[in-house]
Coordinates of C-alpha atoms in Angstrom, one line a residue:
X1 CA -29.2 -145.4 -86.2
X2 CA -29.2 -144.4 -90.6
X3 CA -32.4 -143.7 -92.1
X4 CA -33.7 -142.9 -95.4
X5 CA -37.5 -142.3 -96.1
X6 CA -38.5 -142.0 -99.4
X7 CA -40.1 -138.0 -100.0
X8 CA -38.5 -136.9 -97.0
X9 CA -34.6 -137.9 -97.2
X10 CA -32.4 -137.6 -94.4
X11 CA -29.0 -138.4 -93.4
X12 CA -27.8 -141.8 -93.1
X13 CA -24.5 -143.1 -91.8
X14 CA -24.0 -146.2 -93.8
X15 CA -21.4 -145.6 -96.6
X16 CA -21.7 -145.2 -100.5
X17 CA -19.3 -146.3 -102.9
X18 CA -18.8 -143.2 -104.8
X19 CA -20.4 -140.5 -102.1
X20 CA -22.7 -139.1 -105.0
X21 CA -26.3 -137.4 -103.6
X22 CA -29.8 -138.4 -104.5
X23 CA -31.3 -136.8 -107.0
X24 CA -34.7 -135.7 -108.5
X25 CA -34.8 -136.0 -112.4
X26 CA -37.3 -136.4 -115.1
X27 CA -37.3 -138.5 -118.0
X28 CA -40.1 -139.1 -120.8
X29 CA -41.5 -142.3 -121.7
X30 CA -44.2 -142.2 -124.9
X31 CA -44.2 -138.2 -124.3
X32 CA -45.4 -138.6 -120.5
X33 CA -43.4 -137.1 -118.0
X34 CA -42.8 -138.9 -114.8
X35 CA -41.0 -137.6 -111.6
X36 CA -38.5 -140.1 -110.3
X37 CA -37.0 -140.0 -107.3
X38 CA -33.9 -142.2 -107.5
X39 CA -30.4 -143.0 -105.5
X40 CA -27.1 -142.9 -107.8
X41 CA -24.9 -144.1 -105.2
X42 CA -25.0 -147.8 -103.5
X43 CA -25.1 -147.2 -99.7
X44 CA -23.7 -149.9 -97.7
X45 CA -24.5 -151.4 -94.4
X46 CA -22.9 -154.3 -92.8
X47 CA -23.8 -157.3 -90.7
X48 CA -20.7 -158.0 -88.7
X49 CA -22.4 -160.7 -86.5
X50 CA -22.2 -163.0 -89.8
X51 CA -19.6 -160.8 -91.8
X52 CA -21.1 -159.9 -94.7
X53 CA -22.6 -156.7 -96.3
X54 CA -25.9 -155.0 -97.6
X55 CA -25.8 -152.9 -100.8
X56 CA -29.1 -151.1 -101.4
X57 CA -30.4 -148.6 -103.8
X58 CA -34.0 -147.6 -104.9
X59 CA -36.0 -146.0 -107.4
X60 CA -39.8 -144.0 -106.5
X61 CA -41.5 -142.4 -109.3
X62 CA -45.0 -140.7 -109.4
X63 CA -47.7 -142.0 -111.8
X64 CA -49.3 -141.1 -114.6
X65 CA -52.8 -139.9 -113.9
X66 CA -54.1 -137.8 -117.2
X67 CA -57.4 -136.9 -115.1
X68 CA -55.2 -136.0 -112.0
X69 CA -51.8 -134.6 -113.7
X70 CA -51.1 -132.8 -110.4
X71 CA -51.6 -136.2 -108.2
X72 CA -48.8 -136.7 -106.0
X73 CA -46.9 -140.0 -105.3
X74 CA -48.7 -141.8 -102.9
X75 CA -45.8 -144.5 -102.6
X76 CA -43.4 -144.1 -99.8
X77 CA -40.5 -145.6 -98.6
X78 CA -38.2 -146.1 -95.5
X79 CA -34.8 -147.6 -94.9
X80 CA -33.1 -147.6 -91.2
X81 CA -29.9 -149.2 -90.5
X82 CA -28.5 -150.4 -87.4
X83 CA -31.9 -150.1 -85.5
X84 CA -31.3 -149.8 -81.9
X85 CA -28.0 -149.2 -82.4
X86 CA -27.4 -153.0 -83.3
X87 CA -24.5 -152.7 -86.3
X88 CA -26.4 -155.9 -87.2
X89 CA -30.0 -154.9 -87.7
X90 CA -31.9 -153.0 -90.8
X91 CA -34.6 -152.3 -92.1
X92 CA -36.5 -151.8 -95.6
X93 CA -40.0 -151.1 -96.0
X94 CA -41.9 -149.7 -99.2
X95 CA -45.6 -148.5 -98.4
X96 CA -48.3 -148.2 -101.3
X97 CA -51.1 -145.3 -100.0
X98 CA -54.7 -145.3 -101.4
X99 CA -57.8 -143.4 -101.2
X100 CA -58.1 -139.5 -101.1
X101 CA -55.9 -139.7 -98.1
X102 CA -53.3 -142.2 -99.4
X103 CA -50.4 -140.2 -99.4
X104 CA -51.0 -139.0 -95.4
X105 CA -51.7 -142.8 -94.8
X106 CA -48.4 -144.3 -96.4
X107 CA -46.1 -141.2 -95.0
X108 CA -47.4 -141.5 -91.5
X109 CA -46.6 -145.3 -91.6
X110 CA -43.5 -144.6 -93.2
X111 CA -42.5 -142.6 -89.9
X112 CA -44.3 -144.5 -87.2
X113 CA -43.7 -148.2 -88.1
X114 CA -39.8 -148.1 -87.7
X115 CA -40.3 -145.8 -84.9
X116 CA -41.8 -148.6 -82.6
X117 CA -39.7 -151.5 -83.7
X118 CA -36.8 -148.9 -82.7
X119 CA -38.6 -148.4 -79.4
X120 CA -39.5 -152.3 -78.8
X121 CA -37.2 -153.7 -76.4
X122 CA -38.1 -157.4 -76.7
X123 CA -37.9 -156.6 -80.7
X124 CA -34.7 -158.9 -81.0
X125 CA -35.9 -161.5 -78.7
X126 CA -39.3 -161.9 -80.6
X127 CA -39.5 -159.9 -83.8
X128 CA -42.5 -161.8 -85.2
X129 CA -44.6 -160.4 -82.3
X130 CA -42.5 -157.2 -81.7
X131 CA -43.7 -157.0 -85.7
X132 CA -47.2 -157.4 -85.4
X133 CA -47.6 -155.4 -82.1
X134 CA -45.6 -152.4 -84.4
X135 CA -48.2 -152.9 -87.2
X136 CA -51.4 -153.1 -84.9
X137 CA -50.6 -149.9 -83.1
X138 CA -49.2 -148.3 -85.8
X139 CA -53.4 -148.5 -87.4
X140 CA -54.7 -147.5 -83.6
X141 CA -52.8 -144.7 -84.3
X142 CA -53.5 -143.6 -87.7
X143 CA -57.1 -144.5 -86.7
X144 CA -57.0 -141.8 -84.0
X145 CA -55.2 -139.4 -85.5
X146 CA -57.0 -136.1 -86.2
X147 CA -55.2 -134.8 -88.9
X148 CA -55.6 -137.8 -91.3
X149 CA -59.1 -139.6 -92.6
X150 CA -58.5 -142.9 -92.7
X151 CA -62.1 -144.3 -93.3
X152 CA -61.5 -144.7 -97.2
X153 CA -58.1 -144.2 -97.1
X154 CA -54.9 -146.7 -96.0
X155 CA -51.5 -148.0 -97.1
X156 CA -50.2 -151.4 -97.8
X157 CA -47.0 -152.4 -96.0
X158 CA -44.0 -154.8 -97.5
X159 CA -41.3 -154.9 -94.8
X160 CA -37.6 -156.7 -94.4
X161 CA -36.3 -156.5 -90.7
X162 CA -32.6 -158.2 -90.9
X163 CA -31.6 -159.7 -88.1
X164 CA -28.0 -161.0 -88.6
X165 CA -28.5 -163.9 -91.7
X166 CA -32.0 -163.9 -90.8
X167 CA -34.5 -162.3 -92.7
X168 CA -38.2 -161.2 -91.1
X169 CA -40.8 -159.8 -93.7
X170 CA -44.1 -159.0 -92.5
X171 CA -46.9 -157.6 -95.4
X172 CA -49.9 -156.4 -95.0
X173 CA -51.5 -156.0 -98.6
X174 CA -50.0 -156.5 -102.2
X175 CA -46.9 -154.9 -102.5
X176 CA -44.1 -157.8 -102.7
X177 CA -41.0 -158.6 -101.6
X178 CA -39.0 -161.5 -103.7
X179 CA -35.3 -162.8 -102.9
X180 CA -33.3 -164.0 -105.6
X181 CA -32.0 -167.5 -105.4
X182 CA -29.0 -169.5 -107.4
X183 CA -30.4 -172.4 -108.7
X184 CA -27.2 -174.2 -110.6
X185 CA -26.7 -171.7 -113.8
X186 CA -30.3 -170.1 -112.9
X187 CA -31.5 -167.3 -110.8
X188 CA -34.9 -168.1 -109.4
X189 CA -37.2 -165.9 -107.6
X190 CA -38.5 -166.7 -104.1
X191 CA -41.4 -164.9 -103.0
X192 CA -40.9 -163.8 -99.3
X193 CA -44.2 -162.6 -98.6
X194 CA -47.8 -163.6 -100.3
X195 CA -49.9 -161.1 -101.9
X196 CA -53.3 -160.6 -99.8
X197 CA -56.4 -160.6 -101.9
X198 CA -59.5 -162.4 -102.7
X199 CA -57.6 -164.4 -105.2
X200 CA -56.3 -165.8 -102.5
X201 CA -58.9 -168.6 -101.1
X202 CA -58.2 -168.4 -97.4
X203 CA -58.3 -164.5 -97.8
X204 CA -61.6 -164.6 -99.8
X205 CA -63.0 -167.2 -97.0
X206 CA -62.1 -164.9 -94.0
X207 CA -63.3 -161.9 -95.0
X208 CA -66.7 -163.6 -96.2
X209 CA -67.1 -164.7 -92.6
X210 CA -66.6 -161.2 -91.8
X211 CA -69.2 -160.1 -93.9
X212 CA -67.7 -158.7 -97.2
X213 CA -69.5 -159.4 -100.5
X214 CA -66.7 -160.2 -102.9
X215 CA -67.7 -159.1 -106.5
X216 CA -65.8 -157.3 -109.4
X217 CA -66.5 -154.0 -110.2
X218 CA -69.0 -155.3 -113.5
X219 CA -70.6 -157.7 -110.8
X220 CA -71.6 -154.7 -108.3
X221 CA -73.0 -152.7 -110.7
X222 CA -74.8 -155.8 -112.1
X223 CA -73.6 -156.2 -116.0
X224 CA -72.1 -159.4 -114.8
X225 CA -73.7 -163.0 -112.7
X226 CA -72.7 -162.0 -109.1
X227 CA -73.3 -165.9 -107.9
X228 CA -70.3 -166.4 -110.5
X229 CA -67.5 -166.5 -107.6
X230 CA -64.5 -167.5 -109.8
X231 CA -61.8 -164.6 -111.0
X232 CA -59.3 -167.0 -112.1
X233 CA -55.7 -166.5 -110.8
X234 CA -54.0 -163.2 -110.1
X235 CA -51.2 -163.2 -113.0
X236 CA -53.6 -164.8 -115.4
X237 CA -56.6 -162.5 -114.9
X238 CA -57.8 -159.9 -117.2
X239 CA -60.6 -157.1 -116.2
X240 CA -61.2 -155.7 -112.9
X241 CA -60.0 -158.0 -110.3
X242 CA -62.5 -159.1 -107.2
X243 CA -63.0 -156.2 -104.4
X244 CA -64.6 -156.2 -101.0
X245 CA -68.0 -154.4 -100.4
X246 CA -70.3 -153.9 -97.3
X247 CA -73.5 -155.8 -97.6
X248 CA -75.5 -153.2 -98.8
X249 CA -73.3 -150.5 -100.1
X250 CA -71.3 -149.4 -102.9
X251 CA -68.3 -149.6 -100.9
X252 CA -65.2 -149.5 -100.0
X253 CA -64.4 -151.6 -103.2
X254 CA -60.3 -152.6 -101.8
X255 CA -58.8 -154.9 -104.0
X256 CA -56.8 -156.5 -101.2
X257 CA -57.7 -157.9 -97.9
X258 CA -55.3 -156.4 -95.3
X259 CA -54.3 -152.7 -95.0
X260 CA -53.2 -150.3 -92.2
X261 CA -56.1 -147.3 -92.2
X262 CA -59.2 -148.3 -94.2
X263 CA -61.5 -148.4 -91.0
X264 CA -64.6 -148.9 -93.2
X265 CA -62.7 -151.8 -94.7
X266 CA -62.1 -153.0 -91.3
X267 CA -65.9 -153.7 -90.7
X268 CA -65.6 -156.3 -93.7
X269 CA -62.6 -158.3 -92.8
X270 CA -59.3 -156.0 -93.5
X271 CA -56.7 -156.3 -91.2
X272 CA -53.5 -154.8 -90.1
X273 CA -52.3 -158.0 -88.8
X274 CA -49.6 -159.0 -91.2
X275 CA -48.3 -162.0 -92.3
X276 CA -44.6 -162.5 -91.1
X277 CA -42.2 -165.1 -92.5
X278 CA -38.8 -165.9 -91.5
X279 CA -36.4 -166.6 -94.2
X280 CA -32.6 -167.9 -93.4
X281 CA -30.1 -166.6 -95.4
X282 CA -27.3 -169.2 -97.2
X283 CA -24.7 -168.1 -99.7
X284 CA -27.2 -169.2 -102.1
X285 CA -29.3 -165.7 -101.8
X286 CA -27.7 -163.0 -104.0
X287 CA -30.3 -160.1 -103.5
X288 CA -33.9 -159.5 -102.5
X289 CA -36.2 -156.9 -104.0
X290 CA -38.9 -154.9 -102.1
X291 CA -41.2 -153.1 -104.5
X292 CA -45.0 -151.7 -104.8
X293 CA -47.7 -153.4 -106.8
X294 CA -46.7 -150.3 -109.3
X295 CA -43.6 -153.3 -110.2
X296 CA -45.6 -156.8 -109.9
X297 CA -48.9 -155.9 -111.7
X298 CA -48.4 -156.7 -115.0
X299 CA -44.6 -158.0 -114.3
X300 CA -44.0 -161.8 -112.7
X301 CA -41.7 -162.2 -109.5
X302 CA -39.5 -164.1 -111.7
X303 CA -39.4 -161.5 -115.0
X304 CA -38.5 -158.8 -111.8
X305 CA -35.7 -161.3 -110.3
X306 CA -34.6 -162.1 -113.7
X307 CA -34.3 -158.4 -115.1
X308 CA -32.3 -157.2 -111.9
X309 CA -29.9 -160.1 -112.4
X310 CA -29.2 -159.1 -116.0
X311 CA -27.5 -156.1 -115.0
X312 CA -24.1 -155.5 -113.6
X313 CA -25.4 -152.1 -111.5
X314 CA -28.3 -152.5 -109.7
X315 CA -29.4 -148.6 -109.8
X316 CA -29.7 -149.4 -113.9
X317 CA -32.1 -152.8 -112.7
X318 CA -33.9 -150.3 -110.7
X319 CA -34.4 -147.8 -113.7
X320 CA -35.2 -150.6 -116.5
X321 CA -37.3 -152.7 -114.1
X322 CA -39.1 -149.2 -113.4
X323 CA -39.2 -148.2 -117.0
X324 CA -40.8 -151.8 -118.1
X325 CA -43.4 -152.0 -115.6
X326 CA -44.0 -148.0 -116.6
X327 CA -44.2 -148.8 -120.4
X328 CA -46.5 -151.9 -119.6
X329 CA -48.7 -149.8 -117.7
X330 CA -49.7 -147.4 -120.6
X331 CA -49.9 -149.8 -123.3
X332 CA -52.5 -152.0 -121.1
X333 CA -54.0 -148.9 -119.0
X334 CA -54.8 -145.3 -119.8
X335 CA -52.7 -144.6 -116.6
X336 CA -49.8 -146.1 -114.7
X337 CA -49.6 -146.6 -110.9
X338 CA -47.4 -145.3 -108.7
X339 CA -44.2 -147.3 -108.5
X340 CA -41.4 -147.6 -105.8
X341 CA -38.8 -150.9 -106.0
X342 CA -35.9 -151.1 -103.4
X343 CA -33.0 -153.4 -104.6
X344 CA -30.8 -155.0 -101.7
X345 CA -27.7 -157.0 -103.0
X346 CA -26.2 -159.8 -100.3
X347 CA -22.5 -159.6 -100.3
X348 CA -19.9 -161.5 -99.2
X349 CA -22.0 -164.2 -97.1
X350 CA -19.8 -167.5 -97.1
X351 CA -18.4 -166.1 -100.5
X352 CA -21.9 -165.9 -102.2
X353 CA -22.1 -164.6 -105.9
X354 CA -21.6 -161.3 -107.3
X355 CA -24.7 -158.9 -108.8
X356 CA -25.1 -159.8 -112.2
X357 CA -21.6 -161.6 -112.2
X358 CA -21.1 -165.6 -112.4
X359 CA -19.9 -167.2 -109.5
X360 CA -19.1 -171.1 -109.2
X361 CA -20.8 -170.6 -105.6
X362 CA -23.7 -173.2 -104.9
X363 CA -26.5 -171.1 -102.6
X364 CA -29.5 -173.2 -101.0
X365 CA -32.4 -171.5 -99.6
X366 CA -34.3 -172.3 -96.4
X367 CA -37.8 -170.9 -95.3
X368 CA -37.3 -171.3 -91.2
X369 CA -41.3 -170.5 -90.8
X370 CA -44.2 -168.7 -91.2
X371 CA -46.8 -167.6 -89.0
X372 CA -49.0 -164.6 -88.5
X373 CA -48.8 -163.8 -84.9
X374 CA -52.2 -162.9 -82.5
X375 CA -52.6 -159.4 -82.2
X376 CA -51.6 -158.0 -78.7
X377 CA -53.7 -154.7 -79.5
X378 CA -57.2 -156.0 -80.4
X379 CA -58.3 -154.0 -84.2
X380 CA -60.1 -150.8 -83.7
X381 CA -63.0 -151.2 -86.1
X382 CA -35.2 -143.3 -116.1
X383 CA -32.5 -142.7 -117.8
X384 CA -30.3 -144.5 -120.2
X385 CA -29.7 -148.1 -119.0
X386 CA -26.6 -150.1 -120.2
X387 CA -26.8 -154.0 -120.1
X388 CA -24.7 -155.7 -118.1
X389 CA -21.7 -157.2 -119.8
X390 CA -21.0 -159.9 -117.1
X391 CA -21.5 -163.4 -117.4
X392 CA -24.4 -165.4 -116.3
X393 CA -24.7 -167.3 -113.3
X394 CA -22.7 -170.4 -112.8
X395 CA -22.5 -173.5 -110.8
X396 CA -24.1 -177.0 -109.4
X397 CA -27.7 -177.4 -109.3
X398 CA -28.8 -176.7 -105.6
X399 CA -31.3 -178.0 -103.3
X400 CA -35.0 -177.0 -103.6
X401 CA -35.9 -173.9 -102.1
X402 CA -38.9 -174.7 -99.1
X403 CA -42.1 -172.4 -99.7
X404 CA -44.2 -173.6 -97.0
X405 CA -47.4 -172.4 -96.9
X406 CA -48.8 -169.1 -94.7
X407 CA -50.3 -170.1 -91.4
X408 CA -53.1 -167.7 -91.0
X409 CA -54.8 -166.6 -87.6
X410 CA -57.9 -165.1 -88.8
X411 CA -58.8 -161.7 -86.2
X412 CA -62.3 -161.7 -84.9
X413 CA -65.0 -159.7 -87.5
X414 CA -66.2 -156.5 -86.0
X415 CA -70.3 -156.1 -86.5
X416 CA -70.5 -155.3 -90.5
X417 CA -71.6 -151.5 -91.7
X418 CA -75.3 -151.9 -92.6

């Protein structure tokens, strides 16, 4: 099994186009230094069961925190190829830690989650159940760790498991996976995951039933009316987002409704049960992006896909997207978030189009199903970038892409903290 782990890279057996090594670089944006771990080689994983390849690259960088200049990057990622010795099974995951021990949480989950998938003998028979068991078991193991205090710390997790021509996307939190789908002369962004925040009505209602107060910081501090339970939508909002609070306290203040860790937040409905979507690949699917919310806080899914598709080289695309995100953070906030992005090209699936180059192939995307499994384990508590010289995507209009609503099975709520 090949494996690349963010912050702790180990060797892997997938091939590279130029044999170059991962390297750490520094760059300046608006006078601020950022530490970047990027991959300047394209790694390749084959999918012999369906005769196509995946070519991938990544970039992760620490955020700029003026009040904590030495704060480490709390993002981590994992790329594992040939899970369980199967050459057609590959895994991509990004983890965005938060809280005092966020880095430890994200690194713990980075290691343990894929380990549990690898050791699950029934994974290929029922990937959805395997995902649910792995997420919940990892959460329990983190909870019982004597070395990490997860009471007010945890991590999001956005993961893509490739089994032949099918993607299984499991998510807790507000990181995101997005597919680039060819639609005539356009490349359309298709979200493979749905951010789990109080902006979503179903998630809002679920945590309210578990006893959570849902308020912005201004509301919980008495500066705005707490009875107004409308914060707009996630992409057009301004100011502080709605957050989760215990009934009679000023904590934990999470802006997400699912995560691994966050044991105090679990008492008011934050759960490690993932939402899992199943997605069948067709020649219309050009590449997918897996990234932390450091990318998506100020960039829409479509903008990210447009930027990625405009570069001949996905390594340049990673750098350009990260740089754009970083600049927007500095323009709109007094800091930046940590930023992590993986781009995975889909090559040779029934003559699918190439990255950033025109193609006459017609592609059609189809989401097969979407569900959240019932827990088996009960919840306890930048560099120079160069624009592409390639032509735009071309071809006849494709059939519409299905995007069914996610079916959510709400876990039972523990007793809230007084």
